[in-house]
Amino acid sequence: MPYYSFDLVIDEEYSNQGGLILENIEVASDRADQLATELYIVHTDPKAKGCAVRVTSPESAEVYRTPLDPVPSWMRR
């Protein structure tokens, strides 16, 4: 199983949030979505707009990114 790393992205700066050994990218993206929700709640800085959580593969390639301030599901249609 691959090791995925999670970073908080603010502007062009990356802050490591840790990593996990997970089954596949689908599980890693679900975990990134959960982390983004948690960080959005505790990250009260006004710069939180435009922040994201990115997931990188063991090869250090970005494989997923999710915003901290997601578009509500009712607006996605």
mmCIF file of N, CA, C and O in Angstrom, residues 8-14 65:
data_model
loop_
_atom_site.group_PDB
_atom_site.id
_atom_site.type_symbol
_atom_site.label_atom_id
_atom_site.label_comp_id
_atom_site.label_asym_id
_atom_site.label_seq_id
_atom_site.Cartn_x
_atom_site.Cartn_y
_atom_site.Cartn_z
ATOM 1 N N LEU A 8 -0.951 21.408 3.842
ATOM 2 C CA LEU A 8 -1.818 22.581 3.821
ATOM 3 C C LEU A 8 -1.167 23.582 2.880
ATOM 4 O O LEU A 8 0.010 23.908 3.036
ATOM 5 N N VAL A 9 -1.906 24.044 1.887
ATOM 6 C CA VAL A 9 -1.384 24.985 0.902
ATOM 7 C C VAL A 9 -1.986 26.354 1.171
ATOM 8 O O VAL A 9 -3.212 26.515 1.170
ATOM 9 N N ILE A 10 -1.129 27.339 1.434
ATOM 10 C CA ILE A 10 -1.550 28.725 1.621
ATOM 11 C C ILE A 10 -0.708 29.557 0.664
ATOM 12 O O ILE A 10 0.512 29.614 0.812
ATOM 13 N N ASP A 11 -1.379 30.167 -0.300
ATOM 14 C CA ASP A 11 -0.681 30.857 -1.384
ATOM 15 C C ASP A 11 0.245 29.851 -2.070
ATOM 16 O O ASP A 11 -0.214 28.865 -2.583
ATOM 17 N N GLU A 12 1.535 30.080 -2.040
ATOM 18 C CA GLU A 12 2.487 29.159 -2.667
ATOM 19 C C GLU A 12 3.292 28.388 -1.626
ATOM 20 O O GLU A 12 4.279 27.731 -1.965
ATOM 21 N N GLU A 13 2.877 28.460 -0.357
ATOM 22 C CA GLU A 13 3.606 27.793 0.715
ATOM 23 C C GLU A 13 2.903 26.500 1.100
ATOM 24 O O GLU A 13 1.683 26.442 1.179
ATOM 25 N N TYR A 14 3.704 25.463 1.368
ATOM 26 C CA TYR A 14 3.183 24.147 1.732
ATOM 27 C C TYR A 14 3.604 23.828 3.158
ATOM 28 O O TYR A 14 4.771 23.945 3.502
ATOM 29 N N ARG A 65 -6.092 17.569 -4.889
ATOM 30 C CA ARG A 65 -6.131 18.847 -4.167
ATOM 31 C C ARG A 65 -7.586 19.180 -3.897
ATOM 32 O O ARG A 65 -8.434 19.048 -4.765
#
